[in-house]
Coordinates of C-alpha atoms in Angstrom, one line a residue:
Chain Q
M1 CA 33.3 -24.5 -35.7
R2 CA 34.0 -23.3 -32.1
A3 CA 30.9 -22.4 -30.1
V4 CA 29.8 -21.6 -26.5
V5 CA 27.1 -24.2 -25.8
F6 CA 24.7 -24.4 -22.9
D7 CA 23.1 -27.9 -22.5
G8 CA 22.5 -27.7 -18.7
T9 CA 26.1 -26.8 -18.2
L10 CA 28.1 -24.2 -20.1
R11 CA 31.1 -25.4 -22.3
L12 CA 33.3 -24.3 -25.1
D13 CA 32.8 -26.9 -27.9
P14 CA 35.8 -26.8 -30.2
D15 CA 34.0 -28.9 -32.9
Y16 CA 30.3 -27.8 -32.9
P17 CA 28.6 -28.5 -36.3
D18 CA 28.6 -25.5 -38.7
P19 CA 25.2 -23.9 -39.1
V20 CA 23.4 -24.9 -42.4
P21 CA 21.4 -21.9 -43.8
E22 CA 17.7 -22.6 -44.5
E23 CA 15.8 -20.9 -47.3
G24 CA 16.1 -17.2 -47.2
E25 CA 19.0 -17.3 -44.7
A26 CA 22.5 -16.0 -44.8
L27 CA 25.6 -17.5 -43.3
V28 CA 27.6 -15.0 -41.2
R29 CA 31.1 -15.1 -39.8
V30 CA 31.0 -13.5 -36.4
R31 CA 33.5 -10.7 -35.9
L32 CA 32.5 -9.7 -32.5
A33 CA 29.8 -10.7 -30.1
G34 CA 28.5 -9.0 -26.9
I35 CA 27.5 -10.5 -23.7
C36 CA 24.0 -9.5 -22.3
N37 CA 22.5 -10.2 -18.9
T38 CA 20.0 -12.4 -20.6
D39 CA 22.9 -14.7 -21.6
L40 CA 23.8 -14.9 -18.0
E41 CA 20.3 -15.7 -17.0
I42 CA 20.0 -18.4 -19.8
A43 CA 23.3 -19.9 -18.5
R44 CA 21.5 -20.3 -15.1
G45 CA 18.7 -22.2 -16.8
Y46 CA 16.2 -19.4 -17.8
L47 CA 13.9 -20.4 -20.6
N48 CA 15.3 -23.9 -20.7
Y49 CA 17.3 -22.9 -23.8
R50 CA 19.7 -25.5 -25.1
G51 CA 22.3 -24.5 -27.9
V52 CA 24.8 -21.9 -28.7
L53 CA 24.5 -18.8 -26.5
G54 CA 24.6 -15.2 -27.4
H55 CA 22.4 -12.8 -29.5
E56 CA 24.5 -9.6 -30.0
F57 CA 27.0 -9.6 -32.8
V58 CA 28.7 -7.9 -35.7
G59 CA 29.6 -10.2 -38.5
E60 CA 30.5 -10.5 -42.2
V61 CA 28.1 -12.3 -44.6
V62 CA 29.8 -15.4 -46.0
A63 CA 26.9 -16.7 -48.1
A64 CA 23.5 -15.4 -48.8
P65 CA 20.5 -15.9 -51.3
D66 CA 21.2 -12.5 -52.7
H67 CA 25.0 -12.5 -53.6
A68 CA 25.1 -8.7 -53.2
W69 CA 25.3 -9.2 -49.4
V70 CA 28.4 -11.4 -49.5
G71 CA 31.3 -9.6 -47.8
C72 CA 29.0 -7.0 -46.2
R73 CA 29.6 -6.2 -42.6
V74 CA 26.3 -6.6 -40.7
V75 CA 24.3 -6.7 -37.5
G76 CA 21.1 -8.8 -37.2
E77 CA 17.7 -8.7 -35.6
I78 CA 17.3 -11.6 -33.3
N79 CA 13.7 -12.7 -33.8
A80 CA 13.1 -14.9 -36.8
P81 CA 9.2 -14.9 -37.3
C82 CA 7.2 -17.2 -39.6
R83 CA 6.0 -14.3 -41.7
H84 CA 2.7 -16.0 -42.3
C85 CA 0.6 -16.1 -39.1
A86 CA -1.9 -13.5 -38.1
T87 CA 0.6 -11.9 -35.6
C88 CA 3.2 -11.5 -38.4
Q89 CA 0.6 -10.1 -40.8
Q90 CA -0.3 -7.5 -38.2
G91 CA 3.3 -6.4 -38.2
N92 CA 4.2 -8.0 -34.9
G93 CA 6.7 -10.5 -36.2
N94 CA 8.9 -10.0 -33.0
H95 CA 6.0 -11.7 -31.2
C96 CA 5.2 -14.5 -33.8
P97 CA 4.4 -17.5 -31.6
Q98 CA 6.4 -19.7 -34.0
R99 CA 9.4 -17.5 -34.0
T100 CA 12.9 -18.6 -33.2
V101 CA 15.2 -16.1 -31.3
L102 CA 18.9 -16.0 -31.9
G103 CA 20.6 -17.6 -28.9
I104 CA 17.4 -17.5 -26.8
V105 CA 14.6 -19.7 -28.4
G106 CA 15.3 -22.6 -30.8
R107 CA 18.1 -21.0 -32.8
D108 CA 21.8 -21.2 -32.2
G109 CA 23.4 -17.9 -31.1
T110 CA 26.4 -15.6 -31.7
F111 CA 29.1 -17.0 -29.4
A112 CA 30.6 -19.0 -32.2
D113 CA 32.6 -18.7 -35.4
L114 CA 29.5 -18.8 -37.7
L115 CA 25.7 -18.2 -37.4
R116 CA 22.7 -18.3 -39.7
L117 CA 19.9 -15.7 -39.8
P118 CA 17.2 -14.7 -42.4
L119 CA 18.6 -12.2 -44.8
A120 CA 15.6 -10.0 -43.9
N121 CA 17.0 -9.7 -40.4
L122 CA 20.4 -8.2 -41.4
H123 CA 21.4 -4.5 -41.5
R124 CA 24.5 -3.3 -43.3
L125 CA 26.8 -1.2 -41.3
P126 CA 28.5 2.1 -42.4
D127 CA 32.3 1.8 -42.6
S128 CA 32.6 4.6 -40.1
L129 CA 31.2 2.4 -37.4
S130 CA 33.8 0.2 -35.6
D131 CA 33.0 -3.4 -34.6
E132 CA 33.4 -2.3 -31.0
E133 CA 30.6 0.3 -31.5
A134 CA 28.4 -1.8 -33.8
V135 CA 28.2 -4.6 -31.2
F136 CA 26.0 -2.3 -29.2
V137 CA 23.3 -1.9 -31.9
E138 CA 21.1 -4.7 -30.7
P139 CA 21.0 -3.5 -27.0
L140 CA 20.8 0.1 -28.1
A141 CA 17.8 -0.8 -30.2
A142 CA 16.3 -2.3 -27.1
A143 CA 16.7 1.1 -25.5
F144 CA 15.0 2.8 -28.4
A145 CA 12.1 0.4 -28.0
I146 CA 10.9 2.4 -25.1
L147 CA 10.2 5.4 -27.4
E148 CA 8.3 3.1 -29.8
R149 CA 5.8 2.5 -27.1
V150 CA 5.8 5.4 -24.6
T151 CA 5.4 9.0 -25.2
V152 CA 8.2 10.6 -23.1
R153 CA 7.6 14.4 -23.1
P154 CA 10.3 17.0 -22.8
S155 CA 8.6 18.4 -19.8
D156 CA 8.6 15.0 -18.0
R157 CA 10.7 14.0 -15.0
V158 CA 12.3 10.7 -15.9
V159 CA 14.2 8.3 -13.7
V160 CA 16.3 5.4 -15.1
L161 CA 16.9 2.8 -12.4
G162 CA 20.0 0.8 -12.9
D163 CA 23.5 1.9 -14.1
G164 CA 24.4 -1.4 -15.8
K165 CA 24.7 -2.2 -19.5
L166 CA 21.1 -1.6 -20.4
G167 CA 20.6 1.3 -17.9
Q168 CA 23.5 3.2 -19.5
L169 CA 22.1 2.8 -23.0
V170 CA 18.5 3.7 -21.9
A171 CA 19.7 6.9 -20.2
R172 CA 21.5 8.0 -23.3
V173 CA 18.5 7.4 -25.5
L174 CA 16.1 9.2 -23.2
Q175 CA 18.5 12.0 -22.9
G176 CA 17.7 12.7 -26.5
V177 CA 14.1 13.6 -25.7
G178 CA 15.2 16.5 -23.6
A179 CA 13.3 15.5 -20.4
H180 CA 14.5 16.1 -16.8
L181 CA 16.5 12.8 -16.6
T182 CA 18.1 11.3 -13.6
A183 CA 19.9 8.0 -13.7
V184 CA 20.2 6.0 -10.5
G185 CA 22.8 3.3 -9.7
R186 CA 25.1 1.8 -7.2
H187 CA 28.5 1.8 -8.7
P188 CA 30.5 5.0 -8.6
A189 CA 32.4 4.2 -11.7
K190 CA 29.3 3.6 -13.7
L191 CA 27.6 6.7 -12.4
E192 CA 30.7 8.6 -13.4
R193 CA 30.3 7.3 -17.0
L194 CA 26.8 8.6 -17.1
R195 CA 27.9 12.1 -15.8
A196 CA 30.6 12.2 -18.4
A197 CA 27.8 11.8 -21.0
G198 CA 26.0 14.8 -19.5
I199 CA 23.4 12.7 -17.6
A200 CA 22.6 13.6 -13.9
A201 CA 23.4 10.4 -12.0
C202 CA 23.1 9.5 -8.3
Q203 CA 22.8 6.8 -5.7
R204 CA 19.3 5.7 -4.8
D205 CA 19.4 7.5 -1.4
E206 CA 20.4 10.7 -3.1
L207 CA 17.3 10.8 -5.3
P208 CA 14.8 13.6 -4.3
P209 CA 11.5 12.1 -2.9
E210 CA 9.4 13.6 -5.7
R211 CA 7.9 10.8 -7.8
A212 CA 8.6 10.8 -11.6
D213 CA 6.4 10.9 -14.6
V214 CA 8.3 8.0 -16.2
V215 CA 10.4 5.4 -14.4
V216 CA 12.4 2.9 -16.4
D217 CA 13.4 -0.3 -14.5
C218 CA 16.8 -1.6 -15.8
T219 CA 17.9 -3.0 -12.5
G220 CA 17.8 -6.5 -13.6
S221 CA 16.5 -7.5 -10.3
A222 CA 13.0 -8.6 -9.2
A223 CA 13.0 -6.1 -6.3
G224 CA 13.7 -3.2 -8.8
F225 CA 10.1 -3.3 -9.9
L226 CA 8.8 -2.6 -6.4
D227 CA 11.2 0.3 -6.1
A228 CA 10.2 1.6 -9.5
L229 CA 6.6 1.3 -8.5
Q230 CA 7.1 3.6 -5.5
L231 CA 9.0 6.1 -7.6
T232 CA 6.3 6.4 -10.2
R233 CA 3.8 9.3 -9.7
P234 CA 0.1 8.6 -9.8
R235 CA -1.0 8.2 -13.5
G236 CA 2.7 7.9 -14.4
T237 CA 4.4 5.2 -16.5
L238 CA 6.7 2.5 -15.4
V239 CA 8.7 0.9 -18.2
L240 CA 9.9 -2.6 -17.4
K241 CA 13.0 -3.5 -19.4
S242 CA 14.6 -6.2 -17.3
T243 CA 13.7 -9.8 -18.0
V244 CA 14.2 -11.4 -14.7
A245 CA 13.7 -15.1 -14.2
A246 CA 13.0 -14.7 -10.4
S247 CA 9.4 -14.2 -9.0
L248 CA 8.6 -11.7 -6.4
S249 CA 5.7 -11.3 -3.9
L250 CA 3.7 -8.3 -5.1
N251 CA 0.6 -6.5 -4.0
L252 CA -0.9 -4.8 -7.1
A253 CA -3.3 -2.6 -5.3
P254 CA -1.0 0.5 -5.4
L255 CA -0.9 0.1 -9.2
V256 CA -4.6 0.5 -9.3
V257 CA -5.0 3.1 -6.6
D258 CA -2.3 5.3 -8.3
E259 CA -3.5 4.3 -11.8
I260 CA 0.0 3.6 -12.9
T261 CA 0.7 2.2 -16.5
V262 CA 3.3 -0.5 -16.6
V263 CA 4.8 -1.1 -20.1
G264 CA 6.8 -4.2 -20.8
S265 CA 9.5 -3.4 -23.4
R266 CA 11.9 -5.8 -25.2
C267 CA 13.5 -5.7 -28.7
G268 CA 13.7 -2.5 -30.6
P269 CA 14.3 -1.0 -34.1
F270 CA 17.9 -1.3 -35.5
A271 CA 17.8 1.7 -37.8
P272 CA 17.7 4.4 -35.2
A273 CA 20.3 2.6 -33.1
I274 CA 22.7 2.5 -36.1
R275 CA 22.0 6.2 -36.8
A276 CA 22.6 7.2 -33.3
L277 CA 25.9 5.3 -33.2
A278 CA 27.1 6.4 -36.6
T279 CA 26.6 10.1 -35.7
R280 CA 27.9 9.5 -32.2
R281 CA 24.7 11.0 -30.7
V282 CA 25.2 8.0 -28.5
D283 CA 28.8 7.3 -27.8
V284 CA 29.2 3.8 -26.5
R285 CA 33.0 3.6 -26.6
P286 CA 33.3 4.2 -22.8
L287 CA 30.9 1.3 -22.2
L288 CA 33.1 -1.6 -23.5
S289 CA 34.9 -3.0 -20.5
A290 CA 36.8 -5.9 -22.1
V291 CA 37.1 -8.0 -25.2
Y292 CA 38.1 -11.6 -24.8
P293 CA 38.9 -14.2 -27.4
L294 CA 36.1 -16.7 -28.0
T295 CA 38.2 -19.5 -26.5
E296 CA 38.1 -17.5 -23.3
A297 CA 34.3 -17.2 -23.3
L298 CA 33.8 -18.8 -19.8
P299 CA 36.1 -16.3 -18.1
A300 CA 34.5 -13.6 -20.1
L301 CA 31.0 -14.5 -18.9
A302 CA 32.2 -14.6 -15.3
K303 CA 33.8 -11.2 -15.9
A304 CA 30.5 -9.8 -17.4
A305 CA 28.7 -10.9 -14.2
Q306 CA 31.0 -9.0 -11.9
P307 CA 29.8 -5.8 -10.3
G308 CA 31.3 -2.6 -11.9
V309 CA 31.8 -4.3 -15.2
L310 CA 29.9 -3.1 -18.3
K311 CA 29.9 -4.6 -21.8
V312 CA 32.2 -7.6 -22.3
A313 CA 32.6 -8.8 -25.9
L314 CA 33.9 -12.0 -27.4
R315 CA 36.1 -12.1 -30.6
P316 CA 36.2 -15.4 -32.5
Chain V
M1 CA -27.2 9.7 13.6
R2 CA -27.1 6.0 12.8
A3 CA -23.8 4.8 11.1
V4 CA -22.0 1.6 10.1
V5 CA -18.6 2.1 11.7
F6 CA -15.4 0.0 11.4
D7 CA -12.9 0.4 14.1
G8 CA -11.3 -2.9 14.0
T9 CA -14.6 -4.6 14.2
L10 CA -17.8 -3.6 12.2
R11 CA -20.7 -2.4 14.2
L12 CA -23.9 -0.4 13.7
D13 CA -23.7 2.8 16.0
P14 CA -27.1 4.2 16.7
D15 CA -25.6 7.4 18.1
Y16 CA -22.6 8.4 16.0
P17 CA -21.9 12.2 15.9
D18 CA -23.5 14.0 13.0
P19 CA -21.1 15.2 10.4
V20 CA -20.2 19.0 10.6
P21 CA -19.5 20.4 7.1
E22 CA -16.3 22.3 6.7
E23 CA -15.7 25.3 4.4
G24 CA -17.1 24.6 0.9
E25 CA -18.8 21.5 2.0
A26 CA -22.5 20.4 1.8
L27 CA -24.4 18.3 4.3
V28 CA -26.2 15.5 2.5
R29 CA -29.0 13.1 3.8
V30 CA -28.4 9.7 2.4
R31 CA -31.2 8.2 0.4
L32 CA -29.6 5.0 -0.7
A33 CA -26.1 3.7 -0.4
G34 CA -24.4 0.9 -2.4
I35 CA -22.1 -1.8 -1.1
C36 CA -18.9 -2.3 -3.1
N37 CA -16.2 -5.0 -2.8
T38 CA -13.9 -2.4 -1.5
D39 CA -16.1 -1.9 1.6
L40 CA -15.8 -5.7 2.2
E41 CA -12.0 -5.4 1.9
I42 CA -11.9 -2.5 4.3
A43 CA -14.1 -4.4 6.8
R44 CA -11.3 -7.0 6.7
G45 CA -8.7 -4.4 7.6
Y46 CA -7.6 -3.2 4.2
L47 CA -6.0 0.3 4.2
N48 CA -6.3 0.4 8.0
Y49 CA -9.4 2.7 7.6
R50 CA -11.3 3.7 10.7
G51 CA -14.7 5.4 10.5
V52 CA -18.0 5.2 8.8
L53 CA -18.0 2.8 5.8
G54 CA -19.3 3.2 2.3
H55 CA -18.6 5.5 -0.7
E56 CA -21.5 4.9 -3.1
F57 CA -24.7 6.9 -2.5
V58 CA -27.7 8.9 -3.6
G59 CA -28.7 11.7 -1.2
E60 CA -30.5 15.0 -0.8
V61 CA -28.7 18.2 0.1
V62 CA -29.7 19.4 3.5
A63 CA -27.3 22.4 3.8
A64 CA -24.7 24.0 1.3
P65 CA -22.7 27.1 0.9
D66 CA -24.8 27.7 -2.2
H67 CA -28.4 27.6 -1.1
A68 CA -29.6 26.7 -4.6
W69 CA -28.3 23.2 -3.9
V70 CA -30.5 22.6 -0.9
G71 CA -33.2 20.1 -1.6
C72 CA -31.4 18.7 -4.7
R73 CA -31.0 15.0 -5.2
V74 CA -27.3 14.3 -5.8
V75 CA -24.5 11.8 -6.2
G76 CA -21.0 12.6 -5.2
E77 CA -17.4 12.1 -6.3
I78 CA -15.5 10.3 -3.6
N79 CA -12.1 12.0 -3.6
A80 CA -11.8 15.4 -1.8
P81 CA -8.5 16.9 -2.9
C82 CA -6.6 19.9 -1.4
R83 CA -7.0 21.8 -4.7
H84 CA -3.7 23.6 -4.1
C85 CA -0.8 21.2 -4.5
A86 CA 1.0 20.5 -7.7
T87 CA -0.9 17.3 -8.4
C88 CA -4.1 19.1 -8.1
Q89 CA -3.0 22.0 -10.3
Q90 CA -2.1 19.4 -13.0
G91 CA -5.7 18.3 -12.9
N92 CA -5.0 15.1 -11.0
G93 CA -7.0 15.9 -7.9
N94 CA -8.1 12.3 -7.6
H95 CA -4.5 11.6 -6.8
C96 CA -3.8 14.5 -4.5
P97 CA -1.5 13.1 -1.8
Q98 CA -3.4 15.1 0.9
R99 CA -6.9 14.0 -0.3
T100 CA -9.5 12.4 1.8
V101 CA -11.7 9.7 0.2
L102 CA -15.3 9.1 1.2
G103 CA -15.4 6.0 3.4
I104 CA -11.9 4.9 2.4
V105 CA -9.3 7.5 3.5
G106 CA -9.8 9.9 6.4
R107 CA -13.5 10.8 5.7
D108 CA -16.6 9.3 7.1
G109 CA -18.6 7.4 4.3
T110 CA -22.1 6.8 3.1
F111 CA -23.5 3.9 5.3
A112 CA -25.1 6.5 7.6
D113 CA -28.0 9.0 7.8
L114 CA -25.8 12.0 6.8
L115 CA -22.5 12.7 5.2
R116 CA -20.5 15.8 4.3
L117 CA -18.7 16.4 1.0
P118 CA -17.3 19.4 -0.8
L119 CA -20.0 21.0 -2.9
A120 CA -17.7 20.7 -5.9
N121 CA -17.9 16.9 -5.7
L122 CA -21.7 16.9 -6.1
H123 CA -23.7 16.1 -9.3
R124 CA -27.4 16.8 -9.6
L125 CA -29.6 13.9 -10.8
P126 CA -32.3 14.2 -13.5
D127 CA -35.7 13.4 -12.1
S128 CA -36.1 10.4 -14.5
L129 CA -33.3 8.5 -12.7
S130 CA -34.5 6.4 -9.8
D131 CA -32.5 6.2 -6.6
E132 CA -32.1 2.5 -7.3
E133 CA -30.4 3.4 -10.7
A134 CA -28.5 6.4 -9.5
V135 CA -26.8 4.5 -6.8
F136 CA -24.8 2.9 -9.6
V137 CA -23.3 6.2 -10.8
E138 CA -20.1 5.9 -8.8
P139 CA -19.2 2.3 -9.9
L140 CA -20.3 3.0 -13.5
A141 CA -18.0 6.0 -13.6
A142 CA -15.2 3.6 -12.4
A143 CA -16.1 1.5 -15.4
F144 CA -15.9 4.5 -17.7
A145 CA -12.5 5.3 -16.3
I146 CA -11.1 2.6 -18.6
L147 CA -12.0 4.6 -21.7
E148 CA -10.4 7.7 -20.2
R149 CA -7.1 6.0 -20.2
V150 CA -7.1 3.1 -22.8
T151 CA -8.0 3.4 -26.5
V152 CA -10.3 0.4 -27.0
R153 CA -10.8 0.0 -30.8
P154 CA -14.0 -1.2 -32.4
S155 CA -11.8 -3.9 -34.2
D156 CA -10.3 -5.1 -30.9
R157 CA -11.0 -8.5 -29.3
V158 CA -11.9 -7.7 -25.6
V159 CA -12.3 -9.9 -22.7
V160 CA -13.7 -8.8 -19.4
L161 CA -12.8 -11.2 -16.6
G162 CA -15.3 -11.4 -13.7
D163 CA -19.1 -11.4 -13.8
G164 CA -19.4 -9.6 -10.4
K165 CA -20.7 -6.1 -9.7
L166 CA -17.8 -4.3 -11.4
G167 CA -17.5 -6.8 -14.2
Q168 CA -21.1 -6.4 -15.1
L169 CA -20.7 -2.6 -15.5
V170 CA -17.3 -2.7 -17.3
A171 CA -18.8 -5.1 -19.9
R172 CA -21.8 -2.8 -20.4
V173 CA -19.6 0.2 -20.9
L174 CA -17.2 -1.6 -23.3
Q175 CA -20.1 -2.9 -25.3
G176 CA -20.7 0.7 -26.3
V177 CA -17.4 0.8 -28.1
G178 CA -18.5 -1.8 -30.6
A179 CA -15.5 -4.2 -30.0
H180 CA -15.7 -8.0 -30.1
L181 CA -16.5 -8.4 -26.5
T182 CA -16.6 -11.5 -24.3
A183 CA -17.4 -11.5 -20.6
V184 CA -16.1 -14.3 -18.5
G185 CA -17.5 -15.5 -15.2
R186 CA -18.4 -18.4 -13.0
H187 CA -21.9 -17.9 -12.0
P188 CA -24.7 -19.0 -14.4
A189 CA -27.2 -16.4 -13.2
K190 CA -24.6 -13.6 -13.6
L191 CA -23.6 -14.7 -17.1
E192 CA -27.3 -14.9 -18.0
R193 CA -27.7 -11.2 -16.9
L194 CA -24.8 -10.3 -19.3
R195 CA -26.4 -12.2 -22.1
A196 CA -29.7 -10.5 -21.5
A197 CA -27.9 -7.2 -22.1
G198 CA -26.6 -8.5 -25.4
I199 CA -23.1 -9.4 -24.3
A200 CA -21.5 -12.7 -25.2
A201 CA -20.7 -14.4 -21.8
C202 CA -19.1 -17.8 -21.0
Q203 CA -17.3 -19.7 -18.4
R204 CA -13.5 -19.5 -18.4
D205 CA -13.0 -23.0 -19.9
E206 CA -15.4 -22.1 -22.8
L207 CA -13.3 -19.1 -23.9
P208 CA -11.4 -19.7 -27.2
P209 CA -7.7 -20.0 -26.7
E210 CA -6.9 -16.9 -28.9
R211 CA -5.4 -14.1 -26.8
A212 CA -7.3 -10.7 -26.7
D213 CA -6.1 -7.2 -27.6
V214 CA -7.6 -5.8 -24.3
V215 CA -8.2 -7.8 -21.2
V216 CA -10.0 -6.2 -18.1
D217 CA -9.4 -7.9 -14.8
C218 CA -12.5 -7.4 -12.6
T219 CA -12.1 -10.7 -10.8
G220 CA -11.4 -9.1 -7.4
S221 CA -8.8 -11.8 -6.8
A222 CA -5.0 -11.7 -6.9
A223 CA -5.0 -14.8 -9.1
G224 CA -7.1 -13.0 -11.7
F225 CA -4.1 -10.9 -12.7
L226 CA -2.1 -14.0 -13.7
D227 CA -5.0 -15.4 -15.7
A228 CA -5.5 -11.9 -17.4
L229 CA -1.8 -11.8 -18.3
Q230 CA -2.0 -15.2 -20.0
L231 CA -5.1 -14.0 -21.9
T232 CA -3.5 -10.8 -23.2
R233 CA -1.9 -10.9 -26.6
P234 CA 1.7 -9.7 -27.1
R235 CA 1.7 -5.9 -27.2
G236 CA -2.0 -6.0 -25.8
T237 CA -3.3 -4.2 -22.9
L238 CA -4.3 -5.6 -19.5
V239 CA -6.5 -3.2 -17.5
L240 CA -6.4 -3.8 -13.7
K241 CA -9.7 -2.8 -12.0
S242 CA -9.6 -4.8 -8.9
T243 CA -8.1 -3.5 -5.7
V244 CA -7.1 -6.6 -3.9
A245 CA -5.4 -6.4 -0.6
A246 CA -3.7 -9.8 -1.1
S247 CA -0.2 -10.2 -2.5
L248 CA 0.7 -12.9 -5.1
S249 CA 3.9 -14.4 -6.3
L250 CA 4.6 -13.1 -9.7
N251 CA 7.2 -13.5 -12.4
L252 CA 7.1 -10.4 -14.6
A253 CA 9.3 -11.7 -17.3
P254 CA 6.3 -12.6 -19.5
L255 CA 5.2 -9.0 -19.3
V256 CA 8.4 -7.9 -20.8
V257 CA 8.9 -10.7 -23.4
D258 CA 5.3 -10.1 -24.7
E259 CA 5.6 -6.3 -24.2
I260 CA 2.2 -6.1 -22.5
T261 CA 0.9 -2.8 -21.1
V262 CA -0.8 -3.0 -17.7
V263 CA -3.0 0.0 -16.8
G264 CA -4.3 0.5 -13.3
S265 CA -7.6 2.1 -13.3
R266 CA -9.7 3.4 -10.4
C267 CA -12.3 6.3 -10.1
G268 CA -13.9 7.7 -13.2
P269 CA -16.0 10.5 -14.6
F270 CA -19.5 10.9 -13.3
A271 CA -21.1 12.8 -16.1
P272 CA -20.9 10.0 -18.7
A273 CA -22.2 7.6 -16.1
I274 CA -25.3 9.8 -15.4
R275 CA -25.8 10.2 -19.2
A276 CA -25.6 6.4 -19.7
L277 CA -28.1 5.7 -16.9
A278 CA -30.5 8.5 -17.8
T279 CA -30.7 7.3 -21.4
R280 CA -30.7 3.7 -20.3
R281 CA -27.8 3.0 -22.7
V282 CA -26.6 1.1 -19.6
D283 CA -29.6 -0.5 -17.8
V284 CA -28.5 -1.4 -14.3
R285 CA -32.0 -2.4 -12.9
P286 CA -31.3 -6.1 -13.3
L287 CA -28.1 -5.7 -11.2
L288 CA -29.6 -4.7 -7.9
S289 CA -30.0 -7.8 -5.8
A290 CA -31.4 -6.5 -2.6
V291 CA -32.1 -3.4 -0.6
Y292 CA -31.8 -3.5 3.1
P293 CA -32.7 -1.0 5.8
L294 CA -29.5 0.7 7.3
T295 CA -30.2 -1.1 10.6
E296 CA -29.7 -4.3 8.8
A297 CA -26.3 -3.2 7.4
L298 CA -24.4 -6.2 8.8
P299 CA -26.6 -8.9 7.3
A300 CA -26.6 -6.7 4.0
L301 CA -22.7 -6.8 4.0
A302 CA -22.8 -10.6 4.5
K303 CA -25.3 -10.9 1.7
A304 CA -23.1 -8.8 -0.6
A305 CA -20.2 -11.2 0.0
Q306 CA -22.2 -14.2 -1.0
P307 CA -21.5 -15.8 -4.5
G308 CA -24.2 -15.1 -7.0
V309 CA -25.2 -11.8 -5.4
L310 CA -24.7 -8.5 -7.3
K311 CA -25.4 -5.0 -5.9
V312 CA -26.8 -4.7 -2.4
A313 CA -27.9 -1.3 -1.2
L314 CA -28.7 0.2 2.2
R315 CA -31.7 2.5 2.7
P316 CA -31.4 4.7 5.9

């Protein structure tokens, strides 16, 4: 099959071995795959990953232990836990120390014709949901992850830092809570997309000086954390969504003096994301910047890294 | 009056002006003052504080707007908020942006013959509590602050990093929850004091590799945070108690990937601390290393900085 492989350099392999499903796994033909900033980080060497890139996808089941799934259009959760260890038995399979992660840790990803995933990871899609919308399920679930861990009150002042792919989705999710929400970004076109969704959006220097109850860092930059820390009120909550490979020099004393809570947040629940898309409570259609054929994956990844660009997808 | 003053260098001033109470404030004669690591940091230039050092004390009220307080033996909360701003009205006076803080921000401290504090900050002491015990009320309240912000479950595995002044108190407070608690330190004599209080205590390299549900960093070192992060299980909680002036180079990605919650924690409630001392639920008597006369404050501060030493107090 064709696959986008990172083995120190990034290349399109026209003849990569087809995946061979293991016990309990389905074989899925990829219909559409989304490019995430984590893919861009991995292509720079983050996590020392080697294999097929990509973890966002919509696909069709080709083979499965339960034949009722064959032919179904699906999305899939990216963590494949062992299901036996103490962490799994406590319901924290996403943190299983033995887990593989689609396109991120020890498991070939979605920028390919085919992939394999445990059947337990798959979610059927309603027919009403287009591939172009459903490819947002995984990152939208990551946005919903915030509300799984942090109580955001309707009376809270909330600031989302970053108007990129993730910030756009996080702002739309938090909008649902009814809080006083402001999204902050740098790109006029991206800010305009937020405003079109009914979300107050501004440049950083236009933000009122008053510190917020909840600040979500979706900047994707190490420096974003420092800015987020300054924007969080004493006893407020800073949610860290960006996985940034870079280190930064940090004095943690303000975090103690202001008694701030910092919550790291990663993958989230798929069902709320599918519901929000199916009902168009979250309308992601304005967020798809471009669809490239899989054979044009390298230009597509370059495109996804450009300022002003939102989601770029690959169609095998 | 006599006072230990920091104005870039540290000195004992035999003739510092007596404090003049403002409206609502009491004048207090200091009976005993405790030395905290924050005092040592301030004496190195932390926070650019200028004035009389010290924030832990037991004293006797000399003058007060309500004469019923005169003659009472008291301890005092260190934050003096404006009581009018939005932060104060939300009940977060300890975070009032206009606040002064005894011996830390814009208000002369406790290493002196006399101090002034708002009457509202004072707490009367039961006669059963000696000065040598009551001088621990403020730092013990800071240890109780953890339980004001974090739910520590009896079934949790808890690690307290640091066997110094604060770590000793934090371990004793968390012992009360009934969790599986291990205190980690470097000094055999300090670990022995923890064990004598019924707390499992060990050197860092003796700690089992299993990560803990709750880790409290009381190391007082910037590097302690990194160690605490490695010791916290995915979705666990890291409580940061040390205010360290130093910066460290930090990659925050593990915090996101493991979805860890970091809680900064500072000052705490006095009433539970007084109760715990009065009932000897927390017995601090083994934690007082030395009492120096105020005139010996400089050698006392040097003593407090030595490894193996716990609380050092000054008696005016």
